[in-house]
PDB file of C-alpha atoms and ligand atoms in Angstrom:
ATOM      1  CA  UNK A  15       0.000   0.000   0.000  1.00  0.00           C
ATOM      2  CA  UNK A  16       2.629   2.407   0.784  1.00  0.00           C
ATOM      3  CA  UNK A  17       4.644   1.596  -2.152  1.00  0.00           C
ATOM      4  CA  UNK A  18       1.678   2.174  -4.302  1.00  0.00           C
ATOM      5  CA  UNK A  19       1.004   5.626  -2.969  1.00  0.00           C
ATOM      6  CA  UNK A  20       5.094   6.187  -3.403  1.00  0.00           C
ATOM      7  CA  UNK A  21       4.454   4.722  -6.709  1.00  0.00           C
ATOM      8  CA  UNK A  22       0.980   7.325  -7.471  1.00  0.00           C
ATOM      9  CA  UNK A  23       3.229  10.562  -6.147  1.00  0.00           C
ATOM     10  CA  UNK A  24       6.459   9.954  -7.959  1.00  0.00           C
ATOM     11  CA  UNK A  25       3.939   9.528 -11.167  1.00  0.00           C
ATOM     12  CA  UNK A  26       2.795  12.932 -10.501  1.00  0.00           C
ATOM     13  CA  UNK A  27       5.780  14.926  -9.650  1.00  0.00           C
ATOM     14  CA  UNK A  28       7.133  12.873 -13.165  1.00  0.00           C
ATOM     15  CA  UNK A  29       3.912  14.671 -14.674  1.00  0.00           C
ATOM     16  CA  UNK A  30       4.311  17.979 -13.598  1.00  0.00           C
ATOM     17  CA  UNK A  31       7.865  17.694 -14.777  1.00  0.00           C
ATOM     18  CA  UNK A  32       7.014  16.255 -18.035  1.00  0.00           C
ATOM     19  CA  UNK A  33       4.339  19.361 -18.692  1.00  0.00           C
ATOM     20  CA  UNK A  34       6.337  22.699 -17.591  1.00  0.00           C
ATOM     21  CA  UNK A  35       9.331  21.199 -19.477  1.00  0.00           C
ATOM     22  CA  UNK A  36       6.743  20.277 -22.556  1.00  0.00           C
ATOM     23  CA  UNK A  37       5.584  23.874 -22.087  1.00  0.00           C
ATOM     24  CA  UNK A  38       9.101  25.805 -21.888  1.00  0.00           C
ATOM     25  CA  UNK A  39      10.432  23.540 -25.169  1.00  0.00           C
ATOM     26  CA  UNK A  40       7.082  24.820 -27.047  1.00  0.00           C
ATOM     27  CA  UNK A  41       7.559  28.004 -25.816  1.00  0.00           C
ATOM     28  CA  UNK A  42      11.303  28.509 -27.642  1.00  0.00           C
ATOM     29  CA  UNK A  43      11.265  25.743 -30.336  1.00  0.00           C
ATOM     30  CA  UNK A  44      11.014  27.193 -33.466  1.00  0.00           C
ATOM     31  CA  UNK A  45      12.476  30.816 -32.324  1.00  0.00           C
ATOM     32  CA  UNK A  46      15.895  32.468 -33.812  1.00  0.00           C
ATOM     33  CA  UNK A  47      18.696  31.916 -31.742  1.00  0.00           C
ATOM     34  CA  UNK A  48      19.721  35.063 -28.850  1.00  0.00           C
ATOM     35  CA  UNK A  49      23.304  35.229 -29.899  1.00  0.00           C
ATOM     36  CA  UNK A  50      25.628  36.863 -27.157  1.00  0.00           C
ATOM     37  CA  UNK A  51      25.643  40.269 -29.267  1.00  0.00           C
ATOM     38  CA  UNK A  52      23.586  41.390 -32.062  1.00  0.00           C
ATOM     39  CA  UNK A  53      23.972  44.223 -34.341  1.00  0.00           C
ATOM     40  CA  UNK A  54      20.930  45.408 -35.766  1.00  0.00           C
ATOM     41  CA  UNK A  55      20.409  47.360 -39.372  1.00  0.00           C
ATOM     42  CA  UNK A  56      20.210  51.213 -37.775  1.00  0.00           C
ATOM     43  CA  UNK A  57      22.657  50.406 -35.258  1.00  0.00           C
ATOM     44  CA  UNK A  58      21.137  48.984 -31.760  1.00  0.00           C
ATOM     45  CA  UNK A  59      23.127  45.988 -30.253  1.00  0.00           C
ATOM     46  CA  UNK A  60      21.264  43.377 -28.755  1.00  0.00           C
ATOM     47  CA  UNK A  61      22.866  41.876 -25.573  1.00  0.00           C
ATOM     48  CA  UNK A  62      22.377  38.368 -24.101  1.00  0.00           C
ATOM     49  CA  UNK A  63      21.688  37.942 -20.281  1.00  0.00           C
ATOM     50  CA  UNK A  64      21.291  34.549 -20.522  1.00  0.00           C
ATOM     51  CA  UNK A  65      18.294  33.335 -22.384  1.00  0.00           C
ATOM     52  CA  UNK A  66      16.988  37.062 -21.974  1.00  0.00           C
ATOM     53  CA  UNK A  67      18.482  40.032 -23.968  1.00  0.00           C
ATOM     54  CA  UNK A  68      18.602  43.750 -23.354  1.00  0.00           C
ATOM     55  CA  UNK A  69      19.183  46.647 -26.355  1.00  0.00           C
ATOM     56  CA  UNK A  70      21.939  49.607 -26.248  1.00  0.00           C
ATOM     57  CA  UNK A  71      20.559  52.449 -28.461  1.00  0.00           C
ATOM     58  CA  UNK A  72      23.524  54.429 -29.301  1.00  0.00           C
ATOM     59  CA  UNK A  73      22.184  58.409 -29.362  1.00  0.00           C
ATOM     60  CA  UNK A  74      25.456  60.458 -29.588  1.00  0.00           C
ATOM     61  CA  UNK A  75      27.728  62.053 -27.545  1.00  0.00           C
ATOM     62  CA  UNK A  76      29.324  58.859 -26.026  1.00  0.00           C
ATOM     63  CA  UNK A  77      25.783  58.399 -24.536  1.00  0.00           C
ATOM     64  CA  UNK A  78      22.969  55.580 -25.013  1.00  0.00           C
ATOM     65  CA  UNK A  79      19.535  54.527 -23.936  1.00  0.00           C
ATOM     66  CA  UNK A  80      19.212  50.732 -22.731  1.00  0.00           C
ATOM     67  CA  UNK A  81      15.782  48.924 -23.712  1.00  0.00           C
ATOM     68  CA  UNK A  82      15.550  46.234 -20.796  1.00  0.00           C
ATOM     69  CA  UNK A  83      18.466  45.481 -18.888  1.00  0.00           C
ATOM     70  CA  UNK A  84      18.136  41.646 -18.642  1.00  0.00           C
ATOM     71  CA  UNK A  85      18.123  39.639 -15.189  1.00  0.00           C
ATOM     72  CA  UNK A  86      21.738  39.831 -13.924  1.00  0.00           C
ATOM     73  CA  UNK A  87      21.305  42.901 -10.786  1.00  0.00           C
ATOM     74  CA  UNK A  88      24.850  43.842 -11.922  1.00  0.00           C
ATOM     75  CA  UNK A  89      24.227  44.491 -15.790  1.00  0.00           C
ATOM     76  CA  UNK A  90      27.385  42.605 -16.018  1.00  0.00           C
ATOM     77  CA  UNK A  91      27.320  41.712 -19.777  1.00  0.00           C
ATOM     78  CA  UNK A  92      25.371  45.148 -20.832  1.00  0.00           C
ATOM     79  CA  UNK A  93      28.021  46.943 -18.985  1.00  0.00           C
ATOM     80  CA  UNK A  94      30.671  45.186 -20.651  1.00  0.00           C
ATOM     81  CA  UNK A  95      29.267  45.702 -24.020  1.00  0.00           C
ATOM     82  CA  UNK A  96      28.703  49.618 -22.905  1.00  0.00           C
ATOM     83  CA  UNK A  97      32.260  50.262 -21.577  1.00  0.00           C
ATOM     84  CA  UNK A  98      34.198  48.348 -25.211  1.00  0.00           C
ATOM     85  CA  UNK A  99      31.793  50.599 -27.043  1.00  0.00           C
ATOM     86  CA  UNK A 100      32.693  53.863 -24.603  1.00  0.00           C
ATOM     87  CA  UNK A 101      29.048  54.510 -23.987  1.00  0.00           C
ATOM     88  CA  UNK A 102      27.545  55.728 -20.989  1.00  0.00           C
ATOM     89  CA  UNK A 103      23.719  55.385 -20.047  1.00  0.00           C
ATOM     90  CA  UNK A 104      21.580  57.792 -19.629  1.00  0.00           C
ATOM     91  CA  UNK A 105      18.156  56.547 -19.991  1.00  0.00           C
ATOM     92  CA  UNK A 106      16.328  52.742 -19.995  1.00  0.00           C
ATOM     93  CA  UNK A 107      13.182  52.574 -21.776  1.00  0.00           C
ATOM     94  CA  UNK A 108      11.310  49.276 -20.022  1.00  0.00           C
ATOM     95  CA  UNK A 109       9.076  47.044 -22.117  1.00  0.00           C
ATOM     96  CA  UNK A 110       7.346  45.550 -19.226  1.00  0.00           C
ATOM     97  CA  UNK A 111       8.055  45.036 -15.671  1.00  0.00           C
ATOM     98  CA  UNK A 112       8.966  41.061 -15.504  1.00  0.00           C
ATOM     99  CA  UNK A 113      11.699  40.244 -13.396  1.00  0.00           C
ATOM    100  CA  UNK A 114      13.979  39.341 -16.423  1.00  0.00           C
ATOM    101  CA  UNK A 115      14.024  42.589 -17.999  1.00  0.00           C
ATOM    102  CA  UNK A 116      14.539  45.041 -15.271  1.00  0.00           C
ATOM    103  CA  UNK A 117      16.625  43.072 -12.560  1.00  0.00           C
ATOM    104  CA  UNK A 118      19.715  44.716 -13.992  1.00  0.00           C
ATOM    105  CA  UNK A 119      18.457  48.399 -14.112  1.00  0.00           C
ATOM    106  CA  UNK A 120      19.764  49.511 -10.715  1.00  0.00           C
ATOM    107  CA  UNK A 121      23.502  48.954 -11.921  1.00  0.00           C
ATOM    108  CA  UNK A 122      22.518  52.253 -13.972  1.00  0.00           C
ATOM    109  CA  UNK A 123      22.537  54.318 -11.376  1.00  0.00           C
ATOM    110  CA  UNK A 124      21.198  57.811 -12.588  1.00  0.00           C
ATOM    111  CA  UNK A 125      19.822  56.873 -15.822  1.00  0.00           C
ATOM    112  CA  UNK A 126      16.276  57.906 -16.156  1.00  0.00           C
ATOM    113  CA  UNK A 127      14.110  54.832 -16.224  1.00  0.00           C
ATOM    114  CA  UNK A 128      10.738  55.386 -18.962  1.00  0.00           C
ATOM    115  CA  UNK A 129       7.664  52.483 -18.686  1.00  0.00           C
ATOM    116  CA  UNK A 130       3.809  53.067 -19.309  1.00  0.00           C
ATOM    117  CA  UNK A 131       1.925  53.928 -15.979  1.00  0.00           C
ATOM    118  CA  UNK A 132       0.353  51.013 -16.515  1.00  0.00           C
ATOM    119  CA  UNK A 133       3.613  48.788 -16.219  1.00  0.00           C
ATOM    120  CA  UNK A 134       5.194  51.345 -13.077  1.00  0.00           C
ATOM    121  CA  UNK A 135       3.491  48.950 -10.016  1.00  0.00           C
ATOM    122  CA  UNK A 136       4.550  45.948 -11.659  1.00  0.00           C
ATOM    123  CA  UNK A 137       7.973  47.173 -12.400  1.00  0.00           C
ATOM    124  CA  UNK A 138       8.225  48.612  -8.376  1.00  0.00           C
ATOM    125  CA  UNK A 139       7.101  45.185  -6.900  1.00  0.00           C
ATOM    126  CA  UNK A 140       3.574  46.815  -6.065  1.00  0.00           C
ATOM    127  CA  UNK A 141       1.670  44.057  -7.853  1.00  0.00           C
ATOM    128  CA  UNK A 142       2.285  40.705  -9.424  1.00  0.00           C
ATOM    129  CA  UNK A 143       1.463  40.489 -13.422  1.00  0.00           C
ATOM    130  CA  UNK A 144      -1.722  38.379 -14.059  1.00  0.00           C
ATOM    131  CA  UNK A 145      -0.444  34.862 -16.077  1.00  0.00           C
ATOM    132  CA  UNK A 146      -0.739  31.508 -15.082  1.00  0.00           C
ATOM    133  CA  UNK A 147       2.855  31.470 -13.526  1.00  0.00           C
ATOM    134  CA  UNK A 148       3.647  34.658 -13.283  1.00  0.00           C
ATOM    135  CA  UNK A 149       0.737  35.822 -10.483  1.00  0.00           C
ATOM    136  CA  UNK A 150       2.885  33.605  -8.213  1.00  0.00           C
ATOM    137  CA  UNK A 151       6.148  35.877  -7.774  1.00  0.00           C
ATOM    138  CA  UNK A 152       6.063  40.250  -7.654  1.00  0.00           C
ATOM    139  CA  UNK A 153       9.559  41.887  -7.766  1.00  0.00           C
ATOM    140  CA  UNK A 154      10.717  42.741  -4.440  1.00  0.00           C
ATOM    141  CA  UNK A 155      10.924  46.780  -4.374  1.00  0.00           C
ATOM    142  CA  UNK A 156      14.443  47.083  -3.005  1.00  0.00           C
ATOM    143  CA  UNK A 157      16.081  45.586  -6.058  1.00  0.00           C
ATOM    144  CA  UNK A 158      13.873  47.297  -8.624  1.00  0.00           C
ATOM    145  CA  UNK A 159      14.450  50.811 -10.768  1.00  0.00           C
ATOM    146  CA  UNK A 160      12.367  53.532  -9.837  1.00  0.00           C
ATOM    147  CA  UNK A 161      10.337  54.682 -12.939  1.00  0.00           C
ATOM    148  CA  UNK A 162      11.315  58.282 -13.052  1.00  0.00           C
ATOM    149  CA  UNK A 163       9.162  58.978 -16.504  1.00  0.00           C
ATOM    150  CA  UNK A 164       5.858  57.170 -17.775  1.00  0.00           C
ATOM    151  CA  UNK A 165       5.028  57.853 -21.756  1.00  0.00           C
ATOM    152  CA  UNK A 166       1.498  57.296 -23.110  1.00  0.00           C
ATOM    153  CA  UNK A 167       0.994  55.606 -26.520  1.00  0.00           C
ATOM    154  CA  UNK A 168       2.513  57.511 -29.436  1.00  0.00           C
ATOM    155  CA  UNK A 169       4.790  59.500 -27.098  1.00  0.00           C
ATOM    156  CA  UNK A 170       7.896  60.217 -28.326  1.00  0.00           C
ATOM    157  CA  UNK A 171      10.927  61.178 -26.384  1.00  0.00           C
ATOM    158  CA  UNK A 172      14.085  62.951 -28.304  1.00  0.00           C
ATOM    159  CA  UNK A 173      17.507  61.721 -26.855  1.00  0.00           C
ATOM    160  CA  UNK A 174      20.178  63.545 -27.957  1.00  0.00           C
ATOM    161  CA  UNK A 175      20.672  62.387 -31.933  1.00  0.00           C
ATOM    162  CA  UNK A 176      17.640  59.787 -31.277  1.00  0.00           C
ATOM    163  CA  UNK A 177      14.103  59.904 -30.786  1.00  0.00           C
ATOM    164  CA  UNK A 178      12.275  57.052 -29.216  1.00  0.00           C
ATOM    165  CA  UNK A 179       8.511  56.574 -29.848  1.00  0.00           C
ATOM    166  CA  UNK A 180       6.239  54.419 -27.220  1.00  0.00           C
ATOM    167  CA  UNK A 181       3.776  52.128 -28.198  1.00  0.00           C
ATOM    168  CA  UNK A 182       1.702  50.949 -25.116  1.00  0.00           C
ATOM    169  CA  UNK A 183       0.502  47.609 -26.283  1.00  0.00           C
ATOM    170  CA  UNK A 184      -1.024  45.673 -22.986  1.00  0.00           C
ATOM    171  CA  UNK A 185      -1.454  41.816 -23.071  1.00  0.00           C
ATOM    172  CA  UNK A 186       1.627  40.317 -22.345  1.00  0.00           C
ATOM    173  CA  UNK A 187       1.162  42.483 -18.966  1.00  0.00           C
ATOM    174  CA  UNK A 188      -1.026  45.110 -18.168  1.00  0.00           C
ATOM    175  CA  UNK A 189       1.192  48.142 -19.708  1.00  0.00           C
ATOM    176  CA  UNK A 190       3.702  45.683 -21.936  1.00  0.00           C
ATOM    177  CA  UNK A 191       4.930  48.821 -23.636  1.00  0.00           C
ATOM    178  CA  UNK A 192       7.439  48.490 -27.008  1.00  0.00           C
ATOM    179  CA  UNK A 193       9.624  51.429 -28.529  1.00  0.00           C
ATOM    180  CA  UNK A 194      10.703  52.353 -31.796  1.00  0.00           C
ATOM    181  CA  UNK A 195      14.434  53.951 -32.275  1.00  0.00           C
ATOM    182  CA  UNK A 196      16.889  53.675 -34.692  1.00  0.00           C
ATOM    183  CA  UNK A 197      14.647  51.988 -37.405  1.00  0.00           C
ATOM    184  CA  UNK A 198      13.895  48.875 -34.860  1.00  0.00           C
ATOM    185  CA  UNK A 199      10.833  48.133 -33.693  1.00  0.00           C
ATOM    186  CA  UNK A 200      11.146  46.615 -30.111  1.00  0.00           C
ATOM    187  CA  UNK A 201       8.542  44.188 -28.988  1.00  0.00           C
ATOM    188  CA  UNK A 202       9.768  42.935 -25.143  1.00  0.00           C
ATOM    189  CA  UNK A 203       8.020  39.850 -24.730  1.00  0.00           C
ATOM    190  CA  UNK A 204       4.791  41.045 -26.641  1.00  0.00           C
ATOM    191  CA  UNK A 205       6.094  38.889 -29.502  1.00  0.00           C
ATOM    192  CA  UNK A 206       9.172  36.792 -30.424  1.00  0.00           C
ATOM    193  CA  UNK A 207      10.547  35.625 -33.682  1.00  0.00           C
ATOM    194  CA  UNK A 208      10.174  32.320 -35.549  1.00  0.00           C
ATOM    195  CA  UNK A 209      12.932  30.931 -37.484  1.00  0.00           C
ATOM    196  CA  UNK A 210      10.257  29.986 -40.257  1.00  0.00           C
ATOM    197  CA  UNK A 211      10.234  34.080 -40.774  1.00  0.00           C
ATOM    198  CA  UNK A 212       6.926  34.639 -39.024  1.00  0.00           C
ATOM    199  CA  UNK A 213       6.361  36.484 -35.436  1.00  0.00           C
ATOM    200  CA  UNK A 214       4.479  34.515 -32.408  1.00  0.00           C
ATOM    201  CA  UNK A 215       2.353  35.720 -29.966  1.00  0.00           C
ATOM    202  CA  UNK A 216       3.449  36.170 -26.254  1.00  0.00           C
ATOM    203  CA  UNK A 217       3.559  32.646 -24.867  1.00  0.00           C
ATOM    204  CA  UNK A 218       0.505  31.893 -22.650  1.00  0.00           C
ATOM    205  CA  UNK A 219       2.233  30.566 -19.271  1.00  0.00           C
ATOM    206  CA  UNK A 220       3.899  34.097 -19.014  1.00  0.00           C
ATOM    207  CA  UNK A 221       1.567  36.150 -20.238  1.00  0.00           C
ATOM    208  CA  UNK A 222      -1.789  38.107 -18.573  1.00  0.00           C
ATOM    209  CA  UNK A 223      -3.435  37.733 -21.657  1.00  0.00           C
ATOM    210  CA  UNK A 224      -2.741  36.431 -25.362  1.00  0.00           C
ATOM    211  CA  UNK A 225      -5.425  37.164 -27.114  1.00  0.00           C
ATOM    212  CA  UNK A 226      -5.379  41.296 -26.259  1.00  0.00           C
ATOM    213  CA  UNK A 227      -2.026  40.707 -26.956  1.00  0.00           C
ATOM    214  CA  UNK A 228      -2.496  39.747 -30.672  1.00  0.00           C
ATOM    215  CA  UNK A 229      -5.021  42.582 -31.007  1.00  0.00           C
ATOM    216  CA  UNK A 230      -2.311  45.335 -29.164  1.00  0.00           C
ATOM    217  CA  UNK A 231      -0.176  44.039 -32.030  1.00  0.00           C
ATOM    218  CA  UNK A 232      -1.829  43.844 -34.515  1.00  0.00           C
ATOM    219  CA  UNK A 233      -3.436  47.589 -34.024  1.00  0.00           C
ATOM    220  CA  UNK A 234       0.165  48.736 -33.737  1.00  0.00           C
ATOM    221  CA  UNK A 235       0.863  47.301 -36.921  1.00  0.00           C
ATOM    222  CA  UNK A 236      -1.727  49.293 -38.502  1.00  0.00           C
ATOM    223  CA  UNK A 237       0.541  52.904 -37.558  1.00  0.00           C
ATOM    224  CA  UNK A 238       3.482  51.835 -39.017  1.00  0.00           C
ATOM    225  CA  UNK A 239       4.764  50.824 -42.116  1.00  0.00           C
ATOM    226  CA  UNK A 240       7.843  49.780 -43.858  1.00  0.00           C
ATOM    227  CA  UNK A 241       9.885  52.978 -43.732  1.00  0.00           C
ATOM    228  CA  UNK A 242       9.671  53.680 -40.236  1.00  0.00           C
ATOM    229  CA  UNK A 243      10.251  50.087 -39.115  1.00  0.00           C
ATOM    230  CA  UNK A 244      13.479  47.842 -41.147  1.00  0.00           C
ATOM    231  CA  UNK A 245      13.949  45.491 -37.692  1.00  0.00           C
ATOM    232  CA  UNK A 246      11.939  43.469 -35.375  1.00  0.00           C
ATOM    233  CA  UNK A 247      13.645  42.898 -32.350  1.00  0.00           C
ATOM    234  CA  UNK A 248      12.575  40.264 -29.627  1.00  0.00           C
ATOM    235  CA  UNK A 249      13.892  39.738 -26.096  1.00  0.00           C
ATOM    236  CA  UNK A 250      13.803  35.790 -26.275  1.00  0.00           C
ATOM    237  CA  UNK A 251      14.826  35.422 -29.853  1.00  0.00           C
ATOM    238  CA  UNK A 252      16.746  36.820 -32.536  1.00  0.00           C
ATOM    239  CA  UNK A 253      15.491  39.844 -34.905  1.00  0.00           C
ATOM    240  CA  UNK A 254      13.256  39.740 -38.087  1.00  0.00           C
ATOM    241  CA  UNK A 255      14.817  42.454 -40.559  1.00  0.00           C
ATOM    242  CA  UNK A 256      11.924  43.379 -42.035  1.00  0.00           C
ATOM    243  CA  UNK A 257       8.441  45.398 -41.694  1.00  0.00           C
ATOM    244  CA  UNK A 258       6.626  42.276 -43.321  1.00  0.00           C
ATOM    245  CA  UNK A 259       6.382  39.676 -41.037  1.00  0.00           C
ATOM    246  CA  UNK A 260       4.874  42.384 -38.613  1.00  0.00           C
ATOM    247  CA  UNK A 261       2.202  43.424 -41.420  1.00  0.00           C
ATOM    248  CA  UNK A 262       0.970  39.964 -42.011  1.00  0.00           C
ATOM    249  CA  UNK A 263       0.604  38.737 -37.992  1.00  0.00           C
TER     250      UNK A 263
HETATM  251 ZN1   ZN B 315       7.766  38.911 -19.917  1.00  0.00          ZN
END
């Protein structure tokens, strides 16, 4: 009897294993490879943290705007990246407020930190987002940024040679928020890209909601076109250089 029940809970705890490691494999099979550095067309640099990457938007002047900052609390391969490339930060623009794309932010001490004021309590550890997983775990406030700035949709900020334009596009979380500089189009986790050429939705177990998602996206989409926009750029996947597979999602 007791070996049975042994038997029944090691099944289970095999189960559970089998289905959030079936569900992280589906969640990144398929996507373009995060290489440790990326050079986009317009000249951002992508920047591995691990499986999560962050963006350095050159704007002049030895200075540059970060999208994200990854997970690592010391920015240690951003700051690498920055100090090779003599560039010193002076503002992060956050996508949304998961732990994985603003734990490094408070290495960048004085930079002014932009989100939506939708994304600013989930970004200070005031809330927990709203998806299957991620309702279980909010950010704990002494390790997070302060936002200093929040931008409405179509807001546009001008950084010294640069201007970035917010689009607030909630789904992924409740103010998922992605920026266009530089001729790249940056999505956070609202989307990823697909080695097939195609963009996917925000993956379910991480996300508050996929299907306002798709329609944030898609009505994005609809105020841009192909001159504006040459890159896609994903934080869990490699870029798309091109306006098209955005147009056709
Ligand atoms: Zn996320």
């Amino acid at each position: 009897m007791r070996k049975r029940r042994l038997l029944i809970a090691l099944g289970i705890v095999v189960g559970l294993f089998a289905v959030c490691g079936g569900t992280m494999a589906a969640t990144f099979a398929g996507l373009i490879p995060v290489m440790p550095t990326t050079e986009l067309i317009g000249g951002a640099i992508g920047v591995a943290d691990g499986y999560v990457q962050g963006f350095i938007v050159p704007i002049g002047n030895g200075q540059a705007a970060l999208i994200d900052c990854g997970q690592d609390p010391e920015a240690k391969a951003l700051k690498a990246k920055l100090s090779e490339l003599r560039l010193e930060v002076k503002a992060i623009f956050v996508t949304h407020g998961h732990r994985d794309h603003v734990g490094g932010c408070k290495a960048f001490a004085g930079a002014e930190v932009f989100s939506s004021a939708a994304e600013k309590p989930l970004i200070e550890g005031e809330v927990a987002a709203n998806g299957p997983i991620t309702r279980f775990s909010k950010n704990d406030p002494a390790t997070m940024p302060k936002v200093t700035r929040t931008l409405t949709d179509g807001e546009e900020v001008s950084l010294g040679d640069v201007k970035v334009k917010a689009f607030v596009i909630p789904g992924h979380t409740a103010g998922s928020t992605a920026y266009l500089a530089l001729g790249t189009l940056f999505f956070g986790d609202a989307a990823t890209g697909e080695a097939s050429g195609k963009i996917r939705n925000a993956p379910w177990v991480f996300s508050d909601d996929t299907a306002q998602c798709r329609e944030s996206v898609r009505a994005m989409a609809k105020k841009l076109s192909a001159d504006e926009v040459k890159t896609l750029a994903f934080a869990h996947s490699g870029p798309l250089p091109s306006f098209e597979p955005l147009k056709s999602f």
